[in-house]
CSV table of C-alpha atoms in Angstrom, one decimal:
chain,number,residue,atom,x,y,z
A,1,MET,CA,28.4,118.8,-40.4
A,2,LYS,CA,24.8,117.3,-40.1
A,3,SER,CA,22.0,118.8,-40.3
A,4,ALA,CA,19.4,118.4,-37.6
A,5,SER,CA,17.3,115.3,-39.9
A,6,GLN,CA,20.5,113.7,-40.2
A,7,ILE,CA,21.0,113.6,-36.8
A,8,LEU,CA,17.6,112.9,-36.0
A,9,VAL,CA,17.5,110.0,-38.3
A,10,GLN,CA,21.1,108.5,-36.8
A,11,GLN,CA,19.8,108.9,-33.4
A,12,VAL,CA,16.2,106.7,-34.2
A,13,HIS,CA,18.5,104.4,-35.6
A,14,ARG,CA,20.6,103.9,-32.2
A,15,THR,CA,17.1,104.1,-30.1
A,16,ALA,CA,15.7,101.0,-32.4
A,17,ARG,CA,19.3,99.0,-31.8
A,18,ARG,CA,18.9,99.5,-28.5
A,19,LYS,CA,15.6,98.6,-28.1
A,20,VAL,CA,15.4,95.5,-29.8
A,21,ARG,CA,19.1,94.4,-27.7
A,22,GLU,CA,16.7,95.7,-24.3
A,23,ALA,CA,14.1,93.0,-25.1
A,24,VAL,CA,15.9,89.8,-25.5
A,25,GLN,CA,17.8,90.5,-22.6
A,26,PRO,CA,16.3,87.7,-20.0
A,27,GLY,CA,13.7,88.4,-17.8
A,28,VAL,CA,12.4,91.3,-19.6
A,29,LEU,CA,9.6,89.9,-22.2
A,30,TRP,CA,8.4,88.4,-19.4
A,31,SER,CA,8.3,91.4,-17.6
A,32,ILE,CA,6.5,93.5,-20.7
A,33,VAL,CA,3.9,90.2,-20.9
A,34,GLN,CA,2.9,91.0,-17.3
A,35,ASP,CA,2.9,94.2,-17.3
A,36,GLU,CA,0.4,94.8,-20.3
A,37,MET,CA,-1.8,92.0,-19.3
A,38,SER,CA,-1.7,93.0,-16.0
A,39,THR,CA,-3.2,96.5,-17.1
A,40,VAL,CA,-6.3,94.6,-19.7
A,41,ILE,CA,-7.1,91.8,-16.7
A,42,SER,CA,-6.9,95.3,-13.7
A,43,ASP,CA,-8.6,96.8,-15.8
A,44,ALA,CA,-11.4,94.7,-17.0
A,45,ILE,CA,-11.8,93.4,-13.4
A,46,ASN,CA,-11.9,97.2,-12.5
A,47,GLN,CA,-15.3,97.6,-14.8
A,48,ARG,CA,-16.6,94.5,-13.5
A,49,LEU,CA,-16.6,95.4,-10.0
A,50,GLN,CA,-18.1,98.9,-11.2
A,51,ASP,CA,-21.0,97.0,-12.3
A,52,GLU,CA,-21.1,94.6,-9.3
A,53,GLN,CA,-21.9,97.3,-7.4
A,54,ASP,CA,-24.1,98.6,-9.4
A,55,GLN,CA,-26.2,95.7,-8.6
A,56,LEU,CA,-26.3,95.7,-6.2
A,57,LEU,CA,-27.3,98.6,-5.4
A,58,ALA,CA,-29.6,98.4,-8.7
A,59,ARG,CA,-28.7,102.2,-10.5
A,60,ALA,CA,-25.6,104.0,-11.6
A,61,SER,CA,-23.2,105.2,-10.1
A,62,TYR,CA,-24.2,109.4,-10.7
A,63,GLN,CA,-27.7,108.1,-9.5
A,64,ARG,CA,-29.1,109.0,-6.4
A,65,VAL,CA,-32.1,107.8,-4.2
A,66,GLU,CA,-33.8,109.5,-1.5
A,67,ASN,CA,-33.9,107.9,1.8
A,68,ASP,CA,-31.4,105.2,0.8
A,69,ALA,CA,-28.5,104.1,4.0
A,70,ARG,CA,-26.2,102.0,1.0
A,71,ARG,CA,-24.3,105.4,-0.5
A,72,ARG,CA,-21.5,104.9,-2.7
A,73,ASN,CA,-17.7,105.5,-0.6
A,74,GLY,CA,-14.9,105.9,-3.4
A,75,PHE,CA,-12.1,102.3,-3.2
A,76,LYS,CA,-10.5,100.6,-1.8
A,77,PRO,CA,-7.3,99.0,-3.8
A,78,VAL,CA,-7.2,95.3,-3.5
A,79,GLN,CA,-4.3,93.2,-4.4
A,80,LEU,CA,-4.9,89.8,-5.5
A,81,LYS,CA,-2.1,87.4,-5.4
A,82,GLY,CA,-0.7,84.9,-7.8
A,83,LEU,CA,-2.7,86.7,-10.8
A,84,LEU,CA,0.3,87.2,-13.3
A,85,SER,CA,2.5,89.3,-11.1
A,86,ALA,CA,0.7,90.6,-8.1
A,87,LEU,CA,-1.7,92.0,-9.1
A,88,TRP,CA,-3.7,95.4,-7.1
A,89,VAL,CA,-7.5,96.6,-8.3
A,90,GLN,CA,-9.8,99.0,-7.2
A,91,ARG,CA,-12.9,97.8,-4.8
A,92,PRO,CA,-15.7,99.7,-4.7
A,93,VAL,CA,-17.5,100.5,-1.0
A,94,LEU,CA,-20.0,101.9,0.5
A,95,ARG,CA,-20.4,104.3,3.3
A,96,THR,CA,-22.2,101.4,5.8
A,97,GLN,CA,-20.7,98.0,5.8
A,98,THR,CA,-19.8,96.3,2.0
A,99,PRO,CA,-21.5,93.2,0.7
A,100,PRO,CA,-18.5,90.7,-0.5
A,101,SER,CA,-17.5,90.1,-4.1
A,102,LEU,CA,-18.7,86.8,-5.7
A,103,LEU,CA,-15.5,88.2,-8.8
A,104,LEU,CA,-13.7,88.6,-5.8
A,105,GLN,CA,-14.4,85.4,-4.0
A,106,SER,CA,-13.5,83.6,-7.3
A,107,LEU,CA,-10.1,85.4,-8.7
A,108,ARG,CA,-8.6,84.6,-5.0
A,109,ARG,CA,-9.4,80.9,-5.6
A,110,ILE,CA,-8.0,80.9,-9.7
A,111,GLY,CA,-5.1,82.1,-7.7
A,112,VAL,CA,-1.9,80.4,-9.3
A,113,GLY,CA,-4.1,78.6,-12.0
A,114,PHE,CA,-4.8,82.3,-14.2
A,115,MET,CA,-2.7,81.8,-17.1
A,116,ALA,CA,-4.9,77.8,-16.9
A,117,MET,CA,-7.5,80.0,-17.3
A,118,LEU,CA,-6.0,81.6,-20.5
A,119,ALA,CA,-4.7,78.4,-21.6
A,120,SER,CA,-8.7,76.9,-21.7
A,121,ARG,CA,-9.4,79.5,-24.6
A,122,PHE,CA,-6.8,77.3,-26.5
A,123,TRP,CA,-7.5,73.8,-24.9
A,124,LEU,CA,-11.4,73.6,-23.8
A,125,ARG,CA,-13.0,75.7,-25.7
A,126,GLY,CA,-16.3,74.8,-25.8
A,127,THR,CA,-15.5,72.1,-22.4
A,128,ALA,CA,-18.9,72.4,-19.0
A,129,THR,CA,-17.8,75.1,-16.4
A,130,ARG,CA,-17.3,71.7,-14.3
A,131,ALA,CA,-14.9,69.8,-16.9
A,132,VAL,CA,-13.1,72.9,-17.5
A,133,ALA,CA,-12.6,73.4,-13.2
A,134,GLN,CA,-11.8,70.0,-12.7
A,135,GLU,CA,-8.7,69.4,-15.2
A,136,ILE,CA,-7.7,72.5,-14.5
A,137,ASN,CA,-7.5,71.9,-10.1
A,138,GLY,CA,-6.0,68.8,-11.2
A,139,VAL,CA,-3.0,70.4,-13.0
A,140,PHE,CA,-2.9,72.7,-10.6
A,141,GLY,CA,-3.9,72.3,-7.4
A,142,THR,CA,-6.1,74.9,-7.4
A,143,LYS,CA,-9.8,74.8,-5.7
A,144,MET,CA,-12.3,76.7,-8.5
A,145,SER,CA,-15.4,76.2,-9.0
A,146,ALA,CA,-17.6,75.5,-11.7
A,147,SER,CA,-19.3,78.4,-10.9
A,148,ASP,CA,-15.8,79.9,-9.8
A,149,VAL,CA,-15.2,79.5,-14.0
A,150,SER,CA,-19.0,80.7,-15.3
A,151,ARG,CA,-17.7,84.1,-13.5
A,152,PHE,CA,-14.7,84.7,-15.0
A,153,THR,CA,-15.8,84.2,-18.4
A,154,GLU,CA,-18.1,86.3,-18.4
A,155,ALA,CA,-17.1,88.7,-16.4
A,156,LEU,CA,-12.7,88.9,-18.0
A,157,VAL,CA,-13.0,86.6,-21.1
A,158,PRO,CA,-14.7,88.6,-23.4
A,159,ASP,CA,-12.7,91.6,-22.0
A,160,ILE,CA,-9.2,89.4,-22.5
A,161,ASN,CA,-10.4,88.0,-26.6
A,162,ALA,CA,-11.4,91.9,-27.2
A,163,TRP,CA,-7.8,92.5,-26.6
A,164,LEU,CA,-5.8,89.0,-28.2
A,165,ALA,CA,-8.8,90.6,-30.9
A,166,ARG,CA,-7.3,94.5,-31.4
A,167,ALA,CA,-5.6,95.4,-34.0
A,168,ILE,CA,-2.2,96.1,-34.7
A,169,PRO,CA,-0.5,99.7,-34.0
A,170,MET,CA,0.9,100.8,-37.2
A,171,GLY,CA,4.2,101.2,-38.0
A,172,ILE,CA,5.3,97.4,-36.2
A,173,THR,CA,9.3,97.8,-38.3
A,174,TYR,CA,10.7,94.7,-35.9
A,175,LEU,CA,8.8,91.7,-35.1
A,176,PHE,CA,11.1,89.4,-32.1
A,177,VAL,CA,9.1,86.6,-31.5
A,178,ASP,CA,10.0,84.1,-28.1
A,179,ALA,CA,8.6,81.6,-25.8
A,180,LEU,CA,7.6,81.6,-22.9
A,181,TYR,CA,8.0,78.1,-20.9
A,182,LEU,CA,5.3,78.4,-17.6
A,183,PRO,CA,5.8,75.8,-14.8
A,184,VAL,CA,2.8,73.1,-15.0
A,185,ARG,CA,2.2,71.0,-11.9
A,186,LYS,CA,1.3,67.6,-12.8
A,187,SER,CA,0.0,64.6,-10.3
A,188,THR,CA,3.1,63.3,-9.7
A,189,PHE,CA,5.8,66.2,-11.6
A,190,THR,CA,5.9,69.8,-12.8
A,191,THR,CA,6.7,70.1,-16.4
A,192,LYS,CA,6.6,73.4,-18.1
A,193,GLN,CA,4.2,74.9,-20.7
A,194,ALA,CA,4.8,77.3,-23.8
A,195,LEU,CA,3.8,80.6,-23.9
A,196,LEU,CA,4.5,81.5,-27.4
A,197,VAL,CA,4.6,85.9,-27.7
A,198,ALA,CA,5.8,88.2,-30.4
A,199,MET,CA,6.3,91.9,-29.6
A,200,GLY,CA,6.5,93.9,-32.4
A,201,LEU,CA,9.0,97.1,-32.3
A,202,THR,CA,8.3,100.8,-34.4
A,203,LYS,CA,11.6,102.9,-35.6
A,204,ASP,CA,11.6,104.8,-32.6
A,205,GLY,CA,12.4,102.4,-30.5
A,206,LYS,CA,8.4,101.8,-29.1
A,207,ARG,CA,7.1,98.1,-27.3
A,208,HIS,CA,3.9,96.5,-28.1
A,209,LEU,CA,2.7,92.8,-27.3
A,210,LEU,CA,1.4,91.7,-30.4
A,211,GLY,CA,-0.2,88.7,-28.8
A,212,PHE,CA,0.2,85.3,-27.5
A,213,ARG,CA,-0.7,81.7,-28.5
A,214,LEU,CA,-0.5,78.7,-26.0
A,215,GLY,CA,0.1,75.3,-26.3
A,216,ASP,CA,1.6,71.9,-26.0
A,217,LYS,CA,5.5,73.2,-27.4
A,218,GLU,CA,6.7,74.9,-29.7
A,219,SER,CA,5.5,73.5,-33.1
A,220,THR,CA,5.8,74.8,-37.1
A,221,ASP,CA,2.1,74.5,-36.4
A,222,SER,CA,1.5,76.4,-33.7
A,223,TRP,CA,4.3,78.9,-34.5
A,224,SER,CA,3.3,79.7,-38.0
A,225,ALA,CA,-1.0,79.7,-36.2
A,226,LEU,CA,0.2,82.9,-33.8
A,227,LEU,CA,1.8,84.6,-37.0
A,228,LYS,CA,-0.9,84.3,-39.1
A,229,GLU,CA,-3.2,85.5,-36.6
A,230,LEU,CA,-0.6,88.4,-36.5
A,231,LEU,CA,-1.2,88.9,-40.1
A,232,ALA,CA,-5.5,88.7,-40.7
A,233,ARG,CA,-5.2,91.2,-37.5
A,234,GLY,CA,-3.1,93.8,-39.3
A,235,LEU,CA,0.5,93.5,-38.9
A,236,LYS,CA,1.5,94.3,-42.2
A,237,ARG,CA,4.0,92.1,-43.7
A,238,ASP,CA,5.7,94.9,-46.3
A,239,GLY,CA,6.4,97.2,-43.5
A,240,LEU,CA,8.4,94.2,-41.6
A,241,ALA,CA,12.3,95.5,-42.2
A,242,LEU,CA,13.6,92.5,-39.4
A,243,VAL,CA,11.9,89.6,-37.9
A,244,ILE,CA,14.4,88.2,-34.9
A,245,SER,CA,14.1,84.9,-32.9
A,246,ASP,CA,16.2,82.5,-31.1
A,247,ASP,CA,18.3,79.3,-34.0
A,248,HIS,CA,14.3,77.2,-32.8
A,249,LYS,CA,13.2,75.5,-35.9
A,250,ALA,CA,9.5,75.5,-35.8
A,251,ILE,CA,10.0,79.9,-35.5
A,252,ARG,CA,12.3,79.7,-38.6
A,253,ALA,CA,10.2,77.7,-40.7
A,254,ALA,CA,7.3,79.5,-39.8
A,255,VAL,CA,9.0,82.4,-40.3
A,256,HIS,CA,10.1,81.3,-43.6
A,257,ASP,CA,6.8,80.1,-44.5
A,258,VAL,CA,4.0,82.3,-43.8
A,259,LEU,CA,6.4,85.9,-43.5
A,260,GLY,CA,9.4,84.9,-46.5
A,261,LEU,CA,11.4,88.0,-44.6
A,262,PRO,CA,14.4,88.4,-44.4
A,263,HIS,CA,15.3,86.5,-39.8
A,264,GLN,CA,17.8,88.3,-37.3
A,265,LEU,CA,18.6,85.3,-35.1
A,266,CYS,CA,19.5,86.7,-31.5
A,267,VAL,CA,23.1,86.8,-30.5
A,268,ILE,CA,21.8,87.6,-27.1
A,269,HIS,CA,21.2,83.8,-27.1
A,270,LYS,CA,23.7,82.4,-29.1
A,271,MET,CA,26.1,84.9,-26.7
A,272,ARG,CA,24.6,83.0,-23.4
A,273,ASN,CA,24.6,79.5,-25.3
A,274,THR,CA,28.1,80.2,-26.2
A,275,LEU,CA,29.6,81.7,-22.7
A,276,VAL,CA,29.2,78.2,-20.6
A,277,ARG,CA,31.5,76.8,-23.2
A,278,VAL,CA,34.2,79.0,-21.1
A,279,ALA,CA,35.7,79.0,-18.6
A,280,ALA,CA,35.2,81.6,-15.6
A,281,ALA,CA,38.8,82.5,-15.6
A,282,HIS,CA,38.4,83.3,-19.0
A,283,ARG,CA,35.0,84.7,-19.9
A,284,SER,CA,35.5,87.8,-19.9
A,285,GLU,CA,38.3,88.1,-22.4
A,286,PHE,CA,36.6,86.1,-24.9
A,287,TYR,CA,32.4,87.8,-24.4
A,288,ALA,CA,35.3,91.3,-25.5
A,289,ASP,CA,36.2,89.1,-28.1
A,290,PHE,CA,32.7,88.2,-29.1
A,291,LYS,CA,30.9,91.6,-28.7
A,292,ALA,CA,33.2,93.3,-30.7
A,293,ALA,CA,32.9,90.4,-33.6
A,294,PHE,CA,28.9,91.0,-33.4
A,295,TRP,CA,28.5,94.4,-32.4
A,296,ALA,CA,31.1,95.1,-35.6
A,297,ALA,CA,30.8,98.2,-37.5
A,298,SER,CA,30.2,96.0,-40.8
A,299,ARG,CA,29.3,93.2,-41.8
A,300,GLN,CA,32.7,93.0,-43.1
A,301,ASP,CA,34.1,94.1,-39.8
A,302,ALA,CA,32.5,91.5,-37.5
A,303,LEU,CA,33.6,88.7,-39.5
A,304,MET,CA,37.7,89.2,-39.3
A,305,ALA,CA,36.5,89.6,-35.7
A,306,LEU,CA,35.3,86.1,-36.0
A,307,GLY,CA,38.2,84.9,-37.7
A,308,ARG,CA,40.0,86.4,-34.3
A,309,LEU,CA,38.4,84.5,-32.5
A,310,GLU,CA,38.8,81.0,-33.8
A,311,ALA,CA,41.4,81.7,-34.1
A,312,LYS,CA,42.9,82.5,-30.5
A,313,TRP,CA,39.7,80.4,-28.7
A,314,ILE,CA,39.6,77.6,-31.2
A,315,LYS,CA,42.5,74.7,-29.0
A,316,LEU,CA,41.1,76.2,-26.0
A,317,TYR,CA,37.8,76.2,-26.4
A,318,PRO,CA,37.1,74.4,-29.7
A,319,LYS,CA,32.9,74.2,-28.8
A,320,ALA,CA,32.5,77.5,-27.8
A,321,VAL,CA,34.1,78.4,-31.2
A,322,GLN,CA,31.7,76.9,-32.2
A,323,SER,CA,28.7,77.5,-30.9
A,324,ALA,CA,30.3,81.6,-31.8
A,325,THR,CA,30.6,81.1,-35.5
A,326,ALA,CA,27.7,78.4,-36.5
A,327,ASP,CA,25.5,79.8,-39.1
A,328,ALA,CA,26.8,83.8,-38.9
A,329,GLU,CA,25.3,84.7,-41.6
A,330,HIS,CA,21.5,84.1,-40.2
A,331,PHE,CA,23.2,86.5,-36.9
A,332,LEU,CA,24.3,89.7,-39.0
A,333,ARG,CA,21.7,89.9,-40.9
A,334,PHE,CA,20.9,93.2,-39.0
A,335,HIS,CA,23.8,94.3,-41.7
A,336,ASP,CA,21.3,94.3,-44.1
A,337,GLN,CA,19.3,97.5,-42.7
A,338,PRO,CA,19.7,101.2,-44.2
A,339,LYS,CA,23.0,102.2,-41.8
A,340,PRO,CA,22.1,105.8,-39.9
A,341,LEU,CA,23.7,109.1,-41.5
């Protein structure tokens, strides 16, 4: 019979494995980025709006002035469309007519160009505000002015920079890295811009968005820069058990050069790339055989299951079998981790 401590350790391992699988499901990473950044941005906007009202009234929120009809009357929820997903902020209002907020007006004009404003931290640092506005308006079709850029920069960029530079949480055991591609409108066509994202998981399965970097493309240099930034902020190399990613050459090279750690290639990405090569009529059966291999109880069981998959499907779907069995060792690295009791 297992002791209470053994049962707890087993549960921790199961939770960690489940969270890793959840983290690499399609759309999950983008949802995490949106949620995290929405919290950071909304908190910063709420504080700036409070500061804006304090300046308007020429007094702090706790101060009272006799014979002044301009009295605070709580907050009104306001939705800003186009900033990541829809973003709700709390605008302070007065008992009498509340004057327009210049910051909210600027944020509404920024709209879908919000990610471009974040990108300007990397692409256009030191560039004049008018040039930044012209560049982003041309790419994203927004209607920002130089004053909008200045107002946004002065109000929110310090908070964003502080978030990007914050210390890495302790206890990060698994590092998951992936790229999201954001649509960018050029003058006559739409292209994609890479957002490189790093997410950490602790042993108990808690997820932390650690950082991101915007760039023109995924390259070894850009991924190496992101990993070095994480180390400089306190990520413990000796505390990491695995780095998890898709099979991208630039990521693999950066992980090898910067971290020198075991690299677990993402089974979810392999599964998706494999199943598209199988006819719909056989997809469920093929997936069951794939799952039996990559979610097997041990490395030996996994390799035997891959052998059975190959023998069963090689004649009918040779390309799918090649995709499923290629580079298997790098997809089975998790079997090197301590087993649950």
